[in-house]
PDB file of C-alpha atoms in Angstrom:
ATOM      1  CA  LEU A   1       0.042   0.058  -0.185  1.00 83.00           C
ATOM      2  CA  GLU A   2       2.633   2.130   0.628  1.00 88.00           C
ATOM      3  CA  VAL A   3       4.352   1.621  -2.817  1.00 91.00           C
ATOM      4  CA  HIS A   4       1.105   3.043  -3.991  1.00 89.00           C
ATOM      5  CA  ALA A   5       0.767   5.688  -2.075  1.00 87.00           C
ATOM      6  CA  ASN A   6       3.694   6.645  -2.756  1.00 89.00           C
ATOM      7  CA  ALA A   7       3.546   6.284  -6.324  1.00 92.00           C
ATOM      8  CA  THR A   8      -0.131   9.730  -5.872  1.00 90.00           C
ATOM      9  CA  SER A   9       1.615  11.080  -3.251  1.00 92.00           C
ATOM     10  CA  ILE A  10      -0.838  10.393  -0.825  1.00 90.00           C
ATOM     11  CA  PRO A  11       0.372  10.723   2.579  1.00 89.00           C
ATOM     12  CA  HIS A  12       1.046   7.511   4.550  1.00 90.00           C
ATOM     13  CA  ASP A  13      -0.746   8.470   7.022  1.00 88.00           C
ATOM     14  CA  ASP A  14      -4.337   8.466   5.336  1.00 87.00           C
ATOM     15  CA  ILE A  15      -4.141   5.819   3.543  1.00 87.00           C
ATOM     16  CA  PRO A  16      -6.243   4.274   6.499  1.00 85.00           C
ATOM     17  CA  GLU A  17      -9.093   6.886   5.451  1.00 82.00           C
ATOM     18  CA  LEU A  18      -8.225   5.218   1.830  1.00 84.00           C
ATOM     19  CA  LEU A  19      -8.502   1.719   3.088  1.00 84.00           C
ATOM     20  CA  LEU A  20     -11.748   1.243   4.087  1.00 82.00           C
ATOM     21  CA  ARG A  21     -13.411   2.289   0.553  1.00 84.00           C
ATOM     22  CA  TYR A  22     -12.035  -1.161  -1.113  1.00 86.00           C
ATOM     23  CA  CYS A  23     -12.112  -3.526   2.634  1.00 86.00           C
ATOM     24  CA  ASN A  24     -15.114  -5.842   2.107  1.00 87.00           C
ATOM     25  CA  LYS A  25     -18.215  -5.790   4.143  1.00 89.00           C
ATOM     26  CA  LYS A  26     -17.416  -8.738   6.642  1.00 89.00           C
ATOM     27  CA  VAL A  27     -14.053  -7.062   7.142  1.00 87.00           C
ATOM     28  CA  ARG A  28     -14.770  -3.537   7.159  1.00 86.00           C
ATOM     29  CA  ASP A  29     -17.590  -4.451   9.861  1.00 87.00           C
ATOM     30  CA  ILE A  30     -14.213  -6.012  12.015  1.00 86.00           C
ATOM     31  CA  ILE A  31     -11.479  -2.901  11.404  1.00 85.00           C
ATOM     32  CA  GLU A  32     -13.547   0.431  10.765  1.00 83.00           C
ATOM     33  CA  GLY A  33     -14.721   0.833  14.967  1.00 81.00           C
ATOM     34  CA  THR A  34     -11.481   0.716  15.914  1.00 83.00           C
ATOM     35  CA  SER A  35      -9.047   3.786  16.733  1.00 81.00           C
ATOM     36  CA  HIS A  36      -6.997   2.862  13.983  1.00 78.00           C
ATOM     37  CA  TRP A  37      -9.234   3.746  11.049  1.00 78.00           C
ATOM     38  CA  THR A  38      -9.992   7.779  12.856  1.00 77.00           C
ATOM     39  CA  THR A  39      -6.832   8.267  14.446  1.00 80.00           C
ATOM     40  CA  ARG A  40      -5.181   8.344  11.225  1.00 82.00           C
ATOM     41  CA  ASN A  41      -2.030   7.107  11.975  1.00 86.00           C
ATOM     42  CA  TRP A  42      -0.609   4.198   9.257  1.00 89.00           C
ATOM     43  CA  SER A  43       1.975   2.934  11.611  1.00 90.00           C
ATOM     44  CA  ALA A  44      -0.597   1.977  14.303  1.00 88.00           C
ATOM     45  CA  ALA A  45      -2.947   0.580  11.315  1.00 88.00           C
ATOM     46  CA  ARG A  46      -0.607  -1.590   9.773  1.00 89.00           C
ATOM     47  CA  LYS A  47       0.152  -3.560  13.024  1.00 91.00           C
ATOM     48  CA  TYR A  48      -3.303  -3.848  13.266  1.00 90.00           C
ATOM     49  CA  LEU A  49      -4.373  -5.434   9.556  1.00 89.00           C
ATOM     50  CA  LEU A  50      -0.843  -7.212  10.594  1.00 90.00           C
ATOM     51  CA  LYS A  51      -2.392  -8.522  14.196  1.00 90.00           C
ATOM     52  CA  LEU A  52      -5.078  -9.650  12.292  1.00 89.00           C
ATOM     53  CA  TYR A  53      -4.220 -10.919   9.033  1.00 88.00           C
ATOM     54  CA  GLY A  54      -0.765 -12.214   9.240  1.00 86.00           C
ATOM     55  CA  SER A  55      -1.481 -15.313   9.610  1.00 86.00           C
ATOM     56  CA  ASN A  56      -2.941 -15.450   6.044  1.00 84.00           C
ATOM     57  CA  ASP A  57       0.531 -15.346   4.697  1.00 83.00           C
ATOM     58  CA  GLU A  58       2.241 -18.090   6.719  1.00 82.00           C
ATOM     59  CA  THR A  59       2.812 -20.831   4.580  1.00 80.00           C
ATOM     60  CA  PRO A  60       1.081 -23.679   5.765  1.00 82.00           C
ATOM     61  CA  VAL A  61       3.242 -26.879   6.681  1.00 86.00           C
ATOM     62  CA  TYR A  62       1.896 -30.192   4.493  1.00 90.00           C
ATOM     63  CA  THR A  63       2.582 -33.793   5.684  1.00 94.00           C
ATOM     64  CA  PRO A  64       2.263 -36.918   4.289  1.00 96.00           C
ATOM     65  CA  GLU A  65       0.470 -38.244   7.573  1.00 96.00           C
ATOM     66  CA  GLY A  66      -1.775 -35.022   6.823  1.00 95.00           C
ATOM     67  CA  LEU A  67      -2.227 -35.295   3.247  1.00 96.00           C
ATOM     68  CA  ARG A  68      -2.942 -39.432   3.787  1.00 97.00           C
ATOM     69  CA  LEU A  69      -5.304 -38.339   6.919  1.00 97.00           C
ATOM     70  CA  TRP A  70      -7.208 -35.111   4.504  1.00 96.00           C
ATOM     71  CA  VAL A  71      -7.694 -37.708   1.352  1.00 97.00           C
ATOM     72  CA  ALA A  72      -9.430 -39.986   3.629  1.00 97.00           C
ATOM     73  CA  LYS A  73     -11.879 -37.765   5.143  1.00 97.00           C
ATOM     74  CA  HIS A  74     -12.591 -36.205   1.893  1.00 97.00           C
ATOM     75  CA  ALA A  75     -13.496 -39.876   0.578  1.00 96.00           C
ATOM     76  CA  GLU A  76     -15.387 -40.525   3.392  1.00 95.00           C
ATOM     77  CA  GLN A  77     -17.583 -36.308   3.790  1.00 95.00           C
ATOM     78  CA  GLY A  78     -16.384 -35.202  -0.119  1.00 94.00           C
ATOM     79  CA  LYS A  79     -18.718 -34.491  -2.972  1.00 93.00           C
ATOM     80  CA  PHE A  80     -18.654 -34.677  -6.655  1.00 93.00           C
ATOM     81  CA  ASN A  81     -22.355 -33.130  -7.911  1.00 91.00           C
ATOM     82  CA  ARG A  82     -20.553 -31.028 -10.402  1.00 91.00           C
ATOM     83  CA  ILE A  83     -17.226 -30.499 -12.382  1.00 92.00           C
ATOM     84  CA  GLN A  84     -16.729 -27.590 -10.371  1.00 93.00           C
ATOM     85  CA  ASP A  85     -15.963 -30.047  -7.093  1.00 95.00           C
ATOM     86  CA  ILE A  86     -13.371 -31.666  -9.221  1.00 95.00           C
ATOM     87  CA  ASP A  87     -11.404 -28.894 -10.378  1.00 96.00           C
ATOM     88  CA  ARG A  88     -11.312 -27.552  -6.434  1.00 96.00           C
ATOM     89  CA  TYR A  89     -10.681 -31.448  -4.982  1.00 97.00           C
ATOM     90  CA  TYR A  90      -7.356 -31.636  -8.133  1.00 97.00           C
ATOM     91  CA  ARG A  91      -6.058 -27.489  -6.973  1.00 97.00           C
ATOM     92  CA  VAL A  92      -6.638 -28.552  -3.042  1.00 96.00           C
ATOM     93  CA  PHE A  93      -4.805 -31.709  -3.442  1.00 97.00           C
ATOM     94  CA  THR A  94      -2.582 -30.245  -5.825  1.00 96.00           C
ATOM     95  CA  ALA A  95      -1.323 -27.514  -3.170  1.00 93.00           C
ATOM     96  CA  GLN A  96      -0.903 -30.389  -0.915  1.00 94.00           C
ATOM     97  CA  SER A  97       0.783 -32.873  -2.709  1.00 95.00           C
ATOM     98  CA  ASN A  98       3.075 -29.732  -4.471  1.00 94.00           C
ATOM     99  CA  GLN A  99       4.802 -28.825  -1.554  1.00 92.00           C
ATOM    100  CA  LEU A 100       5.080 -32.602  -0.447  1.00 94.00           C
ATOM    101  CA  ARG A 101       7.527 -33.379  -3.312  1.00 92.00           C
ATOM    102  CA  LYS A 102       9.210 -29.610  -3.874  1.00 88.00           C
ATOM    103  CA  GLY A 103      13.089 -30.171  -3.324  1.00 86.00           C
ATOM    104  CA  ARG A 104      13.822 -33.184  -1.374  1.00 89.00           C
ATOM    105  CA  PRO A 105      11.133 -34.883  -1.683  1.00 91.00           C
ATOM    106  CA  LYS A 106       8.710 -36.381   1.080  1.00 94.00           C
ATOM    107  CA  ILE A 107       5.755 -38.755  -0.723  1.00 94.00           C
ATOM    108  CA  LEU A 108       7.200 -39.836  -3.845  1.00 93.00           C
ATOM    109  CA  GLU A 109       4.933 -40.033  -7.485  1.00 93.00           C
ATOM    110  CA  PRO A 110       3.012 -43.179  -7.578  1.00 95.00           C
ATOM    111  CA  GLU A 111       1.791 -42.344  -3.718  1.00 96.00           C
ATOM    112  CA  VAL A 112       0.507 -39.089  -4.265  1.00 96.00           C
ATOM    113  CA  ASN A 113      -0.998 -41.409  -7.990  1.00 96.00           C
ATOM    114  CA  ILE A 114      -2.688 -43.378  -5.096  1.00 97.00           C
ATOM    115  CA  LEU A 115      -3.632 -40.799  -2.424  1.00 97.00           C
ATOM    116  CA  PHE A 116      -4.746 -38.789  -5.458  1.00 97.00           C
ATOM    117  CA  TYR A 117      -7.167 -42.176  -6.555  1.00 97.00           C
ATOM    118  CA  ARG A 118      -8.359 -42.828  -2.777  1.00 97.00           C
ATOM    119  CA  GLY A 119      -9.994 -39.319  -2.288  1.00 97.00           C
ATOM    120  CA  ILE A 120     -11.932 -39.790  -4.522  1.00 97.00           C
ATOM    121  CA  PRO A 121     -16.002 -40.860  -3.107  1.00 95.00           C
ATOM    122  CA  THR A 122     -16.685 -43.633  -3.472  1.00 89.00           C
ATOM    123  CA  PRO A 123     -19.788 -43.954  -6.165  1.00 86.00           C
ATOM    124  CA  ASN A 124     -16.767 -41.666  -7.852  1.00 90.00           C
ATOM    125  CA  ARG A 125     -14.644 -43.518  -7.476  1.00 91.00           C
ATOM    126  CA  THR A 126     -16.205 -46.863  -8.647  1.00 89.00           C
ATOM    127  CA  LYS A 127     -16.905 -45.216 -12.278  1.00 89.00           C
ATOM    128  CA  VAL A 128     -13.185 -44.095 -12.917  1.00 91.00           C
ATOM    129  CA  LYS A 129     -11.345 -47.633 -11.862  1.00 92.00           C
ATOM    130  CA  ARG A 130     -14.654 -48.828 -14.594  1.00 91.00           C
ATOM    131  CA  ARG A 131     -12.187 -46.613 -16.850  1.00 91.00           C
ATOM    132  CA  LEU A 132      -8.459 -48.034 -16.356  1.00 91.00           C
ATOM    133  CA  PRO A 133      -6.910 -50.259 -18.126  1.00 90.00           C
ATOM    134  CA  GLU A 134      -6.574 -53.365 -16.443  1.00 89.00           C
ATOM    135  CA  VAL A 135      -3.290 -52.590 -15.138  1.00 89.00           C
ATOM    136  CA  ASN A 136      -3.690 -49.539 -13.851  1.00 89.00           C
ATOM    137  CA  THR A 137      -6.239 -51.532 -11.138  1.00 90.00           C
ATOM    138  CA  THR A 138      -3.176 -52.015  -8.600  1.00 90.00           C
ATOM    139  CA  THR A 139      -1.137 -50.204  -6.738  1.00 91.00           C
ATOM    140  CA  ASP A 140       1.706 -52.220  -8.524  1.00 92.00           C
ATOM    141  CA  ASP A 141       1.211 -49.789 -11.270  1.00 93.00           C
ATOM    142  CA  PRO A 142      -1.083 -47.181 -10.086  1.00 95.00           C
ATOM    143  CA  PRO A 143      -2.610 -44.193 -12.967  1.00 94.00           C
ATOM    144  CA  GLU A 144      -1.247 -41.242 -13.386  1.00 95.00           C
ATOM    145  CA  LEU A 145      -3.024 -38.531 -11.037  1.00 95.00           C
ATOM    146  CA  GLU A 146      -3.740 -36.616 -14.561  1.00 96.00           C
ATOM    147  CA  THR A 147      -5.272 -39.963 -15.749  1.00 95.00           C
ATOM    148  CA  ILE A 148      -8.100 -39.493 -13.523  1.00 95.00           C
ATOM    149  CA  PHE A 149      -8.853 -36.113 -13.234  1.00 96.00           C
ATOM    150  CA  GLU A 150      -9.440 -36.350 -16.682  1.00 94.00           C
ATOM    151  CA  ILE A 151     -12.205 -39.304 -16.227  1.00 93.00           C
ATOM    152  CA  LEU A 152     -13.562 -37.653 -13.781  1.00 93.00           C
ATOM    153  CA  ARG A 153     -14.310 -34.115 -15.478  1.00 92.00           C
ATOM    154  CA  LYS A 154     -15.476 -36.629 -18.408  1.00 90.00           C
ATOM    155  CA  GLN A 155     -18.528 -38.024 -16.352  1.00 85.00           C
ATOM    156  CA  PHE A 156     -19.714 -34.856 -15.785  1.00 83.00           C
ATOM    157  CA  LYS A 157     -19.662 -33.952 -19.612  1.00 78.00           C
ATOM    158  CA  VAL A 158     -23.138 -33.426 -21.379  1.00 67.00           C
ATOM    159  CA  HIS A 159     -23.090 -35.494 -23.055  1.00 65.00           C
ATOM    160  CA  ASP A 160     -21.843 -38.632 -21.234  1.00 60.00           C
ATOM    161  CA  LEU A 161     -23.964 -41.600 -20.551  1.00 62.00           C
ATOM    162  CA  ASP A 162     -22.883 -41.747 -16.878  1.00 57.00           C
ATOM    163  CA  ASN A 163     -23.629 -38.010 -16.449  1.00 57.00           C
ATOM    164  CA  ILE A 164     -26.871 -37.666 -14.166  1.00 57.00           C
ATOM    165  CA  THR A 165     -26.947 -33.919 -14.183  1.00 55.00           C
ATOM    166  CA  VAL A 166     -27.548 -33.973 -17.160  1.00 49.00           C
ATOM    167  CA  ASP A 167     -31.625 -34.284 -17.988  1.00 52.00           C
ATOM    168  CA  VAL A 168     -32.424 -37.287 -20.356  1.00 50.00           C
ATOM    169  CA  SER A 169     -36.347 -35.625 -20.901  1.00 53.00           C
ATOM    170  CA  ASP A 170     -34.313 -32.067 -22.888  1.00 53.00           C
ATOM    171  CA  PHE A 171     -33.179 -34.927 -25.788  1.00 50.00           C
ATOM    172  CA  ALA A 172     -36.324 -36.372 -26.188  1.00 52.00           C
ATOM    173  CA  SER A 173     -39.295 -35.294 -27.991  1.00 49.00           C
ATOM    174  CA  ASP A 174     -43.040 -35.798 -27.536  1.00 48.00           C
ATOM    175  CA  SER A 175     -44.099 -37.535 -31.063  1.00 47.00           C
ATOM    176  CA  GLU A 176     -42.171 -37.634 -33.586  1.00 49.00           C
ATOM    177  CA  ASP A 177     -42.490 -35.403 -35.990  1.00 49.00           C
ATOM    178  CA  GLY A 178     -41.609 -32.490 -33.279  1.00 48.00           C
ATOM    179  CA  GLU A 179     -44.711 -30.880 -32.297  1.00 48.00           C
ATOM    180  CA  GLU A 180     -46.979 -31.258 -29.651  1.00 47.00           C
ATOM    181  CA  ASP A 181     -50.875 -32.879 -30.331  1.00 46.00           C
ATOM    182  CA  GLU A 182     -53.101 -30.445 -29.609  1.00 46.00           C
ATOM    183  CA  GLU A 183     -54.531 -32.983 -26.377  1.00 46.00           C
ATOM    184  CA  ASP A 184     -51.355 -32.514 -25.002  1.00 45.00           C
ATOM    185  CA  GLU A 185     -51.979 -28.873 -25.113  1.00 43.00           C
ATOM    186  CA  GLU A 186     -55.153 -28.450 -24.112  1.00 44.00           C
ATOM    187  CA  GLU A 187     -53.641 -30.261 -21.183  1.00 43.00           C
ATOM    188  CA  GLU A 188     -51.104 -27.572 -20.823  1.00 44.00           C
ATOM    189  CA  THR A 189     -53.451 -24.814 -21.000  1.00 40.00           C
ATOM    190  CA  PRO A 190     -55.023 -22.897 -18.210  1.00 42.00           C
ATOM    191  CA  ALA A 191     -58.214 -22.626 -16.966  1.00 41.00           C
TER     192      ALA A 191
END
């Protein structure tokens, strides 16, 4: 913030008053009632913000055991009702597993692949396993994470037979010529 204030020649002690305009409502409700925002003291306001939100900047510490526990919990409690659920699972899993593979790896690639598969909720996992080549259905030669991810995403493609989010009646017509029968029209007309 100081860099932007300097670039626009705004005194630092004016930052608190200006900052409130750009905070979302939840943050504004927390900070605007404190004296830090009325005394025009950026140094005190900055320290207060760091006290409230500084932990958000800390890098989380991931462990293989923590990932295993999260995977087991997700398999039990997670749900894939939309493609966005699958994408969110992929992002969270990847963020955690990538941290464990950096530098000196704390977890090896085959276990990452197995854990990704095991974190899939059971109904979806069954569908994934049916689409895997037989050779990739054991822990000796698990499928790659990206392969599993693509199979999961295909379940939610509009024209996939396993996609239960598509209403089949959208594809059916009431009669062969595509026009409704007169009797049907009379029944649908409100009295």
